[in-house]
Amino acid sequence: MNLQESMMTEGLQALKKKRFQDAEACFSQIISMDEQNVTGWKNLGLVWLKTERHREAIDAYTVANHLSPDDADILYNLGIAHLHCEEDAVGLSALEKSYRLNPNFDLAILLGDSFHNLHDYNKSAYYYLSAYKTNKTHELLQYKLAIALYRNGDLDQAIGISAHLVIQHPKERKYMDLFVDFYRRIPNVQFNAEAFNAIEICLKQDNVKFSNLRSAWSSLLLLNPDFEKFRQFSRHTDENGPRTIQIEDITKELGSFYLCTGLIKIFASGIPLEYMLTNLRRYFLLDWKNHEAWPKEALSFLVALSVQCWFNDFVYYVTEEEKSAFADLRQHLKSLLDQAERKLPDSAAPLLALYCCFDPLYSLYERDDKLPLSKSALYQLRPLILHQLTNPRTEAQLATTIPSFTEIQDVTSQAVQKMYEQRPYPRWSSSIVSETQADLRKASEGMEILVAGCGTGQEPAFYANIAQSSHITAIDLSRTSIAYGMRQAKEMGFLPRINFLHGDLMQVGKLDKKFDFVASSGVLHHLKEPEKGLEAIVSTLKPNGRMSLSLYSKEARKFALDPASEYIREKGYNSSIDDIRQFRRDLFTMKVNDPILRCTTAADFFNLAECNDMLFHVQEHRYTLLEFRDMAARHGLEPIDIALSPEKKRGFKASFPDRESLDFDAMTDYEQQNPQAFFEMYKIYFKRVGDTSVHPFDQLIRLGAI
């Protein structure tokens, strides 16, 4: 063994025993004898890497790389050293070269993590996917891959992997939340058994954000081959002739967990499904006198359907024949209930459920005591009783306790208030309650949040969950809506941190309070003078605060709603329940490509109050992106981000690869090419002009998580 070999052995032994000074001396002496000794430079770099002398490690590995350009280990350690020096671009370039020379699972994960932290979801997804191909059972990898794919706009793969995670780990809540978040209002075009099973698992939980599943749940029900007989029965009308499928042939589907629990937890949407449910409701109503011959599964279905009808504010069309049959049913049930001295027979339970598919239970039963039914019948009716009797009573009591900070004086605001007092809008069934990250929880300590126009309280509940050390003030002009939100917040444990107040947004300054974050979604465009409303809420924002504003898009609503609005005017329809139902029913028979049907792509179409808000509102303003930006600028605000789904981000980048999303001229061109892009609303985040501070919500805004 020559001297260099001897010193190399001695140096490696010292390195192994963590005698770094001795190891450094050995490797340095080897290099002094032979500057071309690649191994010497590699090992010296390793000593400096382990002793956190990263800049010196870079120097050593740079020389080693020059001597041996295709050594994957040298490139790997060179990349790691650069990352430690926060030189991400150079470091990741070296790591990518190392991966190309020696692809391996751990390095793919490291690259995936690194690019994900840099928000380069394209490369992050690529490397996670490379690792996944070698190990498809790695749980954490699947989780990371699903997120990267989603943020890169690859929804199909993201949904598939998240569904697989839910099925593999049916008790792991974070995978359900991920799956539900990815599936947000996306329908299926073909049956997917894995997605069907994943949704069933989610339906067994409470407080999953079921509203995201409305399109997927509905489409899978319509595509599942096991429900074919059910679909045929539901689509049958008198014009089709005698039934070839009887109610007894669909008992399994009628009482199925997927159907019944879905109807209770998910607000269904889609004309085909509504047509089926309306037909089924009609079938049972016209057959109510034969109810004792109904299969036992009919009760489960009718209870579920009654909850669904409650959710949609009884929007389904009712024929004159049904109105007559319903009047007879009501009279029959009233006569039974008037016999207060004895309990109703259990056979009355499906009739009560059927009644509640057309009108709320509290319109039939006004006494304070519980329904005179057996324990068994009451147990089966419990979802119906909760939604149509217990909750409305609770909300009526809460409404009397809501403090006011001002009266509603503006004439337009009074008209809007009257509209929203008729029905709480929008109804929602669940919101995710989860543990937030410790750093965000700490950062939100003492944070004051204002929700200006809180409606039924879903937005305040969201902020109470995501910023769990904050305090929220939520104002609205509708006591009915606020009471709904208070009940929901109380059930989720958020009420102590949400101060619900009744009053006029135009006078929000009377709160005499400043806020770190102000959110106003879908409110300003319903004011007579939106700029005065904006001026009022801007006055409550702290100098270093952030604001989220959502307004209607002129382009999107012109494209999607104006054909329907013109049809409404031609027909002379008003905002009465009968007219809204008739207008909606008219659309069921229109040709698929009729522009009037564009309004049915909105989930709002499938709820009476929301359809009223969308097409029959007493006051509405619309904006272009440039008008929105300029209005905000007049009040000292500058945009910091615009909310875009991953698919919209990908679409915008495909059309304008060199432009940023805050380039509103480019975004305007993108919207003109895709007029439905902002159908729901524009959502833009602002700060005060010239503010250079860092806000706790900035990271969440960039991620589109708030």
XYZ file of C-alpha atoms in Angstrom:
706
model
C 0.000 0.000 0.000
C 1.511 3.366 -1.018
C 1.373 6.524 1.099
C -1.737 7.969 -0.582
C -3.675 4.728 -0.130
C -2.593 4.525 3.498
C -3.681 8.086 4.187
C -6.990 7.500 2.383
C -7.697 4.509 4.642
C -6.747 6.510 7.717
C -8.926 9.440 6.624
C -11.963 7.243 5.968
C -11.605 5.594 9.387
C -11.414 9.026 11.031
C -14.476 10.151 9.079
C -16.383 7.061 10.163
C -15.528 7.778 13.818
C -16.484 11.454 13.351
C -12.929 12.637 13.979
C -13.451 15.298 11.363
C -10.241 17.269 12.019
C -8.098 14.183 11.477
C -10.090 13.221 8.374
C -9.697 16.716 6.921
C -5.924 16.614 7.499
C -5.592 13.253 5.721
C -7.647 14.238 2.668
C -5.961 17.650 2.416
C -2.535 16.007 2.426
C -3.622 13.578 -0.310
C -4.742 16.520 -2.460
C -1.465 18.352 -1.797
C 0.337 15.322 -3.212
C -2.073 14.928 -6.164
C -4.464 17.748 -7.065
C -6.151 15.468 -9.612
C -7.229 12.965 -6.931
C -11.009 12.929 -7.337
C -11.601 10.725 -4.299
C -9.613 13.090 -2.126
C -11.717 16.065 -3.210
C -14.938 14.056 -2.753
C -14.064 13.011 0.781
C -12.796 16.444 1.760
C -16.101 17.870 0.529
C -17.938 15.286 2.617
C -16.018 16.313 5.753
C -16.942 19.955 5.172
C -20.546 19.007 4.429
C -20.829 17.071 7.688
C -19.263 19.921 9.669
C -21.675 22.402 8.051
C -18.939 24.296 6.233
C -21.155 24.365 3.185
C -19.349 27.037 1.199
C -16.069 25.126 1.460
C -17.918 21.913 0.572
C -19.147 23.591 -2.608
C -15.562 24.480 -3.530
C -14.367 20.890 -2.987
C -17.231 19.280 -4.891
C -16.928 21.792 -7.730
C -13.323 20.674 -8.268
C -14.371 17.016 -7.975
C -17.154 17.564 -10.500
C -14.711 19.214 -12.908
C -12.451 16.169 -12.615
C -15.320 13.673 -12.899
C -18.401 15.294 -14.545
C -20.491 12.093 -14.620
C -20.130 11.063 -10.980
C -23.687 11.022 -9.569
C -22.508 11.088 -5.928
C -20.403 14.207 -6.480
C -23.304 15.993 -8.167
C -25.648 14.935 -5.378
C -23.463 16.307 -2.582
C -22.668 19.433 -4.596
C -26.408 20.027 -4.944
C -27.009 19.466 -1.229
C -24.262 21.938 -0.319
C -25.784 24.599 -2.592
C -29.223 24.032 -1.038
C -27.733 24.584 2.409
C -26.416 27.910 1.136
C -29.936 28.742 -0.126
C -28.746 28.598 -3.724
C -31.747 26.601 -4.872
C -31.418 26.977 -8.632
C -27.780 25.811 -8.780
C -28.342 23.111 -6.179
C -31.380 21.622 -7.857
C -29.642 21.693 -11.228
C -26.855 19.543 -9.770
C -29.352 17.201 -8.117
C -31.271 16.796 -11.375
C -28.043 15.886 -13.195
C -27.304 13.364 -10.441
C -30.781 11.879 -10.854
C -30.369 11.506 -14.598
C -27.132 9.590 -14.019
C -28.491 7.483 -11.159
C -32.299 7.528 -10.805
C -33.318 6.441 -7.310
C -36.337 6.666 -5.047
C -34.891 8.864 -2.278
C -33.462 11.452 -4.655
C -36.744 11.613 -6.571
C -38.527 12.352 -3.287
C -35.966 15.030 -2.389
C -36.360 16.701 -5.770
C -40.134 16.475 -5.540
C -40.094 18.085 -2.089
C -37.662 20.802 -3.145
C -39.585 21.840 -6.247
C -42.845 21.703 -4.304
C -41.433 24.136 -1.739
C -40.515 26.423 -4.627
C -44.074 26.126 -6.016
C -42.776 24.478 -9.194
C -45.545 21.885 -9.242
C -44.741 20.679 -12.741
C -41.295 19.408 -11.749
C -42.504 18.398 -8.303
C -45.188 16.178 -9.839
C -42.657 14.752 -12.321
C -40.232 13.590 -9.633
C -42.928 12.347 -7.257
C -44.421 10.409 -10.157
C -40.995 8.945 -10.953
C -40.693 7.752 -7.351
C -44.268 6.437 -7.410
C -43.496 4.218 -10.396
C -40.931 2.350 -8.274
C -43.056 2.200 -5.101
C -46.827 2.482 -5.483
C -47.590 1.606 -1.851
C -45.684 4.438 -0.152
C -48.420 6.301 1.723
C -46.733 9.669 2.254
C -45.495 9.732 -1.333
C -49.013 9.171 -2.663
C -50.246 12.050 -0.515
C -47.525 14.410 -1.768
C -47.977 13.276 -5.361
C -51.720 13.887 -5.274
C -51.206 17.451 -4.033
C -48.518 18.200 -6.616
C -50.626 16.792 -9.454
C -53.623 18.844 -8.369
C -51.635 22.058 -8.103
C -50.142 21.335 -11.500
C -53.659 21.080 -12.932
C -53.683 17.296 -13.479
C -57.033 16.709 -11.794
C -57.757 13.216 -13.093
C -54.578 11.675 -11.696
C -54.841 13.687 -8.470
C -58.395 12.483 -7.887
C -57.459 8.895 -8.719
C -54.582 8.779 -6.240
C -56.537 10.546 -3.493
C -59.463 8.121 -3.998
C -57.023 5.235 -3.689
C -55.697 6.712 -0.433
C -59.223 7.019 0.985
C -59.982 3.379 0.177
C -56.635 2.192 1.561
C -56.976 4.266 4.744
C -60.728 4.714 5.370
C -60.215 6.201 8.839
C -57.618 8.783 7.817
C -59.456 12.089 7.723
C -56.803 14.103 5.873
C -57.087 11.834 2.827
C -60.853 12.342 2.710
C -60.404 16.108 2.942
C -57.884 15.928 0.098
C -60.160 13.796 -2.084
C -63.162 16.028 -1.450
C -61.149 19.167 -2.140
C -59.868 17.785 -5.444
C -63.311 16.621 -6.562
C -64.748 20.108 -6.182
C -67.796 20.214 -8.451
C -66.262 17.968 -11.083
C -68.671 15.479 -12.714
C -67.740 12.050 -14.017
C -68.274 11.201 -17.669
C -67.938 7.465 -17.076
C -68.476 5.253 -14.060
C -65.495 5.004 -11.716
C -65.921 2.282 -9.091
C -62.987 3.502 -7.003
C -64.375 7.045 -6.828
C -67.833 5.638 -5.984
C -66.353 3.625 -3.097
C -64.308 6.589 -1.865
C -67.424 8.783 -1.786
C -69.257 6.097 0.195
C -66.452 6.150 2.766
C -66.659 9.953 2.979
C -70.427 9.771 3.471
C -69.842 7.841 6.706
C -68.188 10.927 8.196
C -69.490 14.223 9.511
C -68.062 17.644 8.712
C -66.578 16.650 5.382
C -67.107 19.425 2.846
C -69.827 17.536 1.001
C -70.731 20.501 -1.207
C -67.605 19.738 -3.247
C -68.975 16.288 -4.084
C -72.317 17.374 -5.509
C -71.398 16.879 -9.176
C -69.367 13.715 -8.623
C -71.978 12.076 -6.384
C -74.795 12.887 -8.812
C -72.944 11.782 -11.948
C -71.770 8.491 -10.405
C -75.339 7.738 -9.343
C -76.446 8.284 -12.926
C -73.626 6.138 -14.328
C -73.519 3.214 -11.886
C -74.715 0.086 -13.748
C -76.144 -1.300 -10.477
C -78.698 1.548 -10.470
C -80.010 0.959 -13.998
C -83.440 -0.321 -12.918
C -83.741 2.525 -10.436
C -83.015 5.031 -13.194
C -85.546 3.442 -15.546
C -88.241 3.495 -12.866
C -87.448 7.105 -11.953
C -87.564 8.340 -15.542
C -90.928 6.751 -16.303
C -93.857 9.069 -16.986
C -97.508 8.419 -17.805
C -96.726 9.031 -21.478
C -94.403 6.004 -21.465
C -97.292 3.577 -20.969
C -97.520 0.842 -18.315
C -94.522 0.353 -16.030
C -92.330 -2.642 -16.785
C -90.361 -2.126 -13.568
C -92.263 -1.993 -10.267
C -91.344 -0.366 -6.969
C -90.616 -3.821 -5.529
C -87.889 -4.274 -8.158
C -85.810 -1.344 -6.900
C -86.011 -1.731 -3.113
C -82.258 -2.333 -2.767
C -81.380 0.835 -4.662
C -84.173 2.838 -3.010
C -82.761 2.200 0.449
C -79.091 2.152 -0.532
C -76.570 3.923 1.667
C -75.048 5.815 -1.268
C -78.399 7.228 -2.383
C -80.037 7.950 0.974
C -77.020 9.255 2.855
C -75.995 11.258 -0.192
C -79.408 12.931 -0.349
C -79.095 13.833 3.336
C -75.550 15.187 3.173
C -75.048 16.492 -0.372
C -76.964 19.200 -2.209
C -77.708 17.361 -5.450
C -77.518 19.135 -8.790
C -78.100 18.380 -12.446
C -81.251 18.328 -14.543
C -81.223 14.524 -15.153
C -81.092 13.753 -11.427
C -83.670 16.401 -10.531
C -85.991 14.984 -13.188
C -85.668 11.518 -11.635
C -86.198 12.717 -8.065
C -89.179 14.855 -9.082
C -90.747 11.846 -10.810
C -90.153 9.615 -7.792
C -91.689 12.195 -5.476
C -94.694 12.438 -7.791
C -95.035 8.639 -7.895
C -95.247 8.369 -4.113
C -97.568 11.355 -3.753
C -100.109 10.076 -6.276
C -99.917 6.649 -4.629
C -100.081 7.854 -1.000
C -103.380 6.142 -0.220
C -101.655 2.852 -0.995
C -98.773 3.628 1.392
C -99.222 0.530 3.559
C -98.167 -1.594 0.572
C -94.948 0.348 0.060
C -91.670 -1.509 0.751
C -89.969 -0.579 4.023
C -87.133 1.034 2.060
C -89.590 3.719 0.929
C -89.384 5.371 4.353
C -85.573 5.650 4.236
C -85.742 7.125 0.757
C -88.545 9.602 1.536
C -86.786 10.811 4.683
C -83.629 11.383 2.634
C -85.561 13.064 -0.180
C -87.348 15.339 2.306
C -83.981 16.551 3.600
C -82.802 17.101 0.026
C -85.958 19.092 -0.745
C -85.336 21.150 2.385
C -81.813 21.865 1.163
C -83.074 23.066 -2.215
C -85.923 25.092 -0.676
C -88.546 22.855 -2.323
C -87.515 24.032 -5.762
C -88.889 20.987 -7.633
C -91.796 21.555 -9.979
C -95.297 20.666 -8.728
C -98.140 19.861 -11.140
C -101.780 20.767 -10.516
C -102.516 17.066 -10.008
C -99.822 16.937 -7.335
C -101.173 20.061 -5.626
C -104.580 18.408 -5.339
C -103.116 15.153 -4.003
C -100.936 17.084 -1.576
C -103.952 18.958 -0.206
C -105.642 15.604 0.479
C -102.482 14.267 2.136
C -102.190 17.346 4.328
C -105.810 17.066 5.433
C -105.301 13.394 6.270
C -102.181 14.073 8.346
C -103.786 17.034 10.118
C -106.681 14.862 11.169
C -104.263 12.272 12.563
C -102.226 14.897 14.418
C -105.343 16.511 15.842
C -105.945 13.308 17.770
C -103.445 14.413 20.389
C -104.494 11.847 22.951
C -102.863 8.949 21.111
C -99.777 8.198 19.076
C -99.848 7.941 15.326
C -99.413 4.493 13.808
C -95.962 3.760 12.390
C -97.557 3.586 8.954
C -97.967 7.377 9.174
C -94.178 7.887 9.190
C -93.674 7.531 5.406
C -96.627 9.869 4.839
C -95.052 12.494 7.088
C -91.779 12.093 5.198
C -93.637 12.403 1.891
C -95.385 15.569 3.084
C -92.004 17.041 3.989
C -90.799 16.530 0.419
C -93.229 19.342 -0.511
C -93.505 21.542 2.572
C -91.515 21.861 5.804
C -92.576 19.847 8.826
C -93.052 22.966 10.939
C -95.847 24.062 8.566
C -97.773 20.928 9.540
C -96.779 20.420 13.170
C -96.706 23.613 15.215
C -96.771 22.235 18.770
C -93.670 22.413 20.967
C -93.763 18.781 22.080
C -92.258 15.974 20.038
C -94.181 14.225 17.293
C -96.650 11.611 18.616
C -94.873 8.612 17.106
C -93.205 5.473 18.428
C -89.507 5.559 19.329
C -88.761 3.440 16.283
C -90.548 5.814 13.904
C -88.975 8.880 15.512
C -85.549 7.294 15.111
C -86.121 6.711 11.408
C -87.382 10.267 10.955
C -84.564 11.912 12.936
C -82.716 13.576 9.963
C -86.004 15.061 8.796
C -86.997 16.248 12.280
C -83.562 17.779 12.826
C -83.581 19.845 9.633
C -87.252 20.765 9.354
C -88.265 21.193 13.001
C -85.428 21.267 15.543
C -83.002 23.517 13.663
C -85.615 26.101 12.568
C -86.838 26.355 16.159
C -83.276 26.854 17.384
C -82.629 29.487 14.725
C -85.833 31.340 15.602
C -84.657 31.564 19.208
C -81.147 32.654 18.197
C -82.520 35.362 15.900
C -83.929 37.191 18.918
C -80.477 37.345 20.544
C -78.527 38.893 17.645
C -77.284 42.376 18.568
C -77.530 45.195 16.013
C -74.889 47.858 15.459
C -77.159 49.849 13.134
C -80.574 49.814 11.522
C -81.056 49.070 7.811
C -82.033 52.472 6.406
C -81.049 52.436 2.738
C -84.068 51.618 0.533
C -82.122 49.204 -1.688
C -80.597 47.502 1.347
C -84.094 47.122 2.803
C -85.269 45.409 -0.390
C -82.279 43.063 -0.326
C -82.862 42.425 3.380
C -86.493 41.490 2.732
C -85.392 39.021 0.076
C -82.859 37.296 2.343
C -85.153 37.240 5.391
C -87.518 34.942 3.487
C -84.986 32.116 3.355
C -81.500 31.645 4.853
C -79.112 31.827 1.918
C -77.054 29.899 1.141
C -77.790 26.808 3.197
C -74.781 24.622 3.897
C -74.524 21.308 5.653
C -70.912 21.021 6.734
C -67.554 22.678 7.009
C -64.227 21.018 7.628
C -63.125 21.297 11.248
C -59.457 20.396 11.440
C -56.247 21.071 13.306
C -54.333 23.919 11.712
C -50.589 24.151 11.474
C -48.949 25.311 14.694
C -47.175 28.228 12.977
C -50.421 29.562 11.524
C -52.217 29.109 14.836
C -49.475 31.112 16.541
C -49.422 33.742 13.792
C -53.184 34.214 14.077
C -53.044 34.989 17.808
C -54.826 38.266 18.391
C -55.749 38.557 14.708
C -59.020 40.377 14.066
C -61.014 39.306 11.006
C -64.093 41.006 9.571
C -66.531 39.184 7.305
C -68.598 41.965 5.778
C -71.790 40.303 4.583
C -71.495 36.905 6.249
C -74.798 35.447 5.021
C -75.404 32.093 6.671
C -71.991 31.987 8.314
C -69.986 29.555 6.211
C -67.181 32.044 5.593
C -66.753 33.023 9.279
C -66.682 29.314 10.171
C -63.961 28.771 7.566
C -61.785 31.524 9.019
C -62.459 30.336 12.570
C -61.117 26.948 11.529
C -58.085 27.998 9.525
C -56.936 30.749 11.923
C -57.818 29.119 15.208
C -56.361 31.807 17.449
C -58.151 34.668 15.717
C -61.358 36.503 16.544
C -63.977 37.028 13.856
C -66.619 39.730 13.524
C -69.382 38.727 11.097
C -72.038 41.186 9.959
C -75.101 40.829 7.747
C -78.442 42.508 7.110
C -80.506 39.292 7.440
C -81.298 37.987 10.923
C -82.611 34.778 9.360
C -79.275 34.090 7.693
C -77.231 35.099 10.742
C -79.263 32.791 12.997
C -78.524 29.905 10.639
C -74.821 30.728 10.823
C -74.894 31.033 14.613
C -76.420 27.579 14.971
C -73.829 26.052 12.662
C -70.967 27.835 14.448
C -72.272 26.678 17.810
C -72.398 23.058 16.653
C -68.788 23.283 15.422
C -67.546 24.955 18.601
C -66.685 28.245 16.882
C -69.368 30.513 18.342
C -67.209 31.887 21.199
C -64.766 33.283 18.599
C -67.334 34.647 16.148
C -69.200 37.814 17.026
C -72.303 37.841 14.816
C -73.868 41.278 14.375
C -76.913 42.533 12.503
C -76.543 45.783 10.626
C -75.888 47.721 7.447
C -72.482 47.240 5.814
C -72.630 50.876 4.697
C -72.291 51.877 8.354
C -69.683 49.311 9.404
C -67.493 52.167 10.641
C -69.790 52.391 13.656
C -68.083 49.260 14.960
C -65.150 51.601 15.723
C -62.677 48.779 15.167
C -59.774 47.985 12.829
C -59.135 44.553 11.324
C -56.108 42.558 10.138
C -58.112 40.821 7.416
C -61.383 41.880 5.803
C -63.403 39.571 3.557
C -66.431 40.595 1.546
C -67.733 37.997 -0.870
C -70.617 38.678 -3.215
C -71.917 41.678 -1.272
C -70.791 44.966 -2.787
C -72.412 44.253 -6.157
C -75.828 44.078 -4.433
C -75.532 47.603 -3.003
C -77.073 50.629 -4.683
C -73.668 52.359 -4.529
C -70.931 49.702 -4.324
C -68.121 52.272 -4.064
C -69.600 53.687 -0.878
C -69.764 50.181 0.528
C -66.126 49.595 -0.425
C -65.146 52.895 1.170
C -66.880 51.803 4.365
C -65.109 48.459 4.682
C -61.699 49.832 3.609
C -61.975 52.267 6.521
C -61.902 49.269 8.889
C -58.678 47.774 7.445
C -55.440 48.162 9.393
C -52.525 49.822 7.522
C -50.791 46.441 7.076
C -53.986 44.433 6.631
C -55.181 42.257 3.767
C -58.558 42.237 2.041
C -60.426 39.676 -0.040
C -63.125 40.991 -2.380
C -65.415 38.995 -4.663
C -67.590 40.591 -7.343
C -69.653 39.470 -10.324
C -67.942 39.264 -13.692
C -69.679 41.235 -16.436
C -68.311 38.911 -19.132
C -69.256 35.674 -17.368
C -72.773 36.694 -16.386
C -73.479 38.155 -19.806
C -72.504 34.835 -21.371
C -74.098 32.471 -18.844
C -77.109 34.345 -17.480
C -78.300 36.980 -19.946
C -80.026 34.477 -22.272
C -82.016 33.142 -19.300
C -82.741 36.648 -17.989
C -84.066 37.677 -21.404
C -86.295 34.585 -21.465
C -87.626 35.462 -17.996
C -88.521 38.970 -19.172
C -90.231 37.652 -22.306
C -92.342 35.256 -20.238
C -93.126 37.878 -17.602
C -91.931 35.658 -14.761
C -91.376 37.220 -11.343
C -89.657 35.975 -8.186
C -92.677 34.091 -6.829
C -92.093 30.443 -5.984
C -94.477 29.253 -8.691
C -92.814 31.403 -11.354
C -89.299 30.296 -10.425
C -90.420 26.663 -10.535
C -92.136 27.153 -13.881
C -89.138 28.940 -15.382
C -86.864 26.110 -14.296
C -89.261 23.475 -15.614
C -89.331 25.210 -19.002
C -85.606 24.603 -19.320
C -85.991 20.835 -18.858
C -87.421 20.494 -22.362
C -85.061 22.838 -24.212
C -82.468 21.633 -26.700
C -79.066 20.892 -25.224
C -77.289 23.656 -27.154
C -79.804 26.390 -26.235
C -77.895 29.351 -24.672
C -80.630 29.650 -22.035
C -79.382 26.382 -20.529
C -76.005 27.907 -19.692
C -77.432 29.048 -16.365
C -77.900 25.399 -15.359
C -74.125 24.939 -15.160
C -74.288 26.918 -11.912
C -75.060 24.987 -8.742
C -77.240 27.970 -7.751
C -79.797 26.912 -10.348
C -80.725 23.889 -8.232
C -81.829 25.785 -5.129
C -84.839 28.073 -4.950
C -83.184 30.840 -2.910
C -79.951 30.651 -4.892
C -81.765 30.647 -8.239
C -83.716 33.660 -7.024
C -80.448 35.383 -6.085
C -78.827 34.481 -9.406
C -81.620 35.460 -11.812
C -84.265 37.457 -9.919
C -82.209 39.666 -7.577
C -83.553 43.161 -6.878
C -80.105 44.759 -7.225
C -76.985 43.681 -9.132
C -73.849 45.331 -10.506
C -71.304 43.651 -12.774
C -67.654 44.450 -13.393
C -64.806 43.796 -15.756
C -61.442 42.941 -14.222
C -60.102 46.364 -15.131
C -63.116 48.106 -13.583
C -62.682 46.014 -10.439
C -58.973 46.893 -10.220
C -59.567 50.591 -10.860
C -62.361 50.828 -8.292
C -60.097 49.268 -5.661
C -57.271 51.644 -6.626
C -59.540 54.632 -6.050
C -59.773 53.471 -2.444
C -56.060 52.970 -1.913
C -55.869 49.242 -2.621
C -53.509 47.309 -4.889
C -53.981 43.644 -5.886
C -51.598 41.002 -4.564
C -53.245 37.914 -6.069
C -56.290 36.647 -7.926
C -57.938 33.356 -7.012
C -57.565 30.811 -9.806
C -58.225 27.093 -9.744
C -55.316 24.901 -10.933
C -57.077 24.272 -14.248
C -57.571 28.019 -14.797
C -53.926 28.678 -13.956
C -52.882 26.062 -16.469
C -55.255 27.451 -19.093
C -54.015 31.000 -18.576
C -50.361 29.936 -18.776
C -51.062 27.950 -21.933
C -52.475 31.063 -23.595
C -50.080 33.578 -22.037
C -46.887 31.738 -21.021
C -44.912 34.939 -20.415
C -47.574 36.848 -18.474
C -48.414 36.819 -14.763
C -51.914 36.327 -13.386
C -51.944 39.899 -12.029
C -51.501 41.195 -15.570
C -55.164 42.114 -15.812
C -54.914 43.047 -19.488
C -53.780 39.495 -20.282
C -56.328 38.035 -17.876
C -59.047 40.064 -19.592
C -58.015 38.558 -22.931
C -58.073 35.101 -21.326
C -61.585 35.712 -19.991
C -62.829 36.827 -23.391
C -61.521 33.540 -24.781
C -63.130 31.657 -21.852
C -66.230 33.666 -20.884
C -67.310 31.243 -18.151
C -63.942 31.323 -16.384
C -65.217 33.616 -13.625
C -68.852 32.536 -13.612
C -68.959 32.271 -9.826
C -67.165 35.588 -9.173
C -63.841 37.331 -9.401
C -61.963 36.923 -6.136
C -59.039 39.303 -5.704
C -56.780 39.853 -2.698
C -55.594 43.362 -1.859
C -53.275 45.312 0.401
C -52.977 49.040 0.891
C -50.929 50.817 -1.774
C -47.273 50.929 -0.746
C -47.562 48.371 2.059
C -44.416 46.195 2.148
C -45.209 44.227 5.312
C -45.488 40.447 5.573
C -48.927 39.198 6.625
C -49.719 35.815 8.267
C -52.169 35.051 5.447
C -49.778 35.857 2.562
C -48.625 32.249 2.202
C -52.219 30.951 2.286
C -53.204 33.478 -0.369
C -50.377 32.333 -2.652
C -51.454 28.716 -2.203
C -55.102 29.551 -2.877
C -56.019 28.152 0.527
C -57.982 31.116 1.839
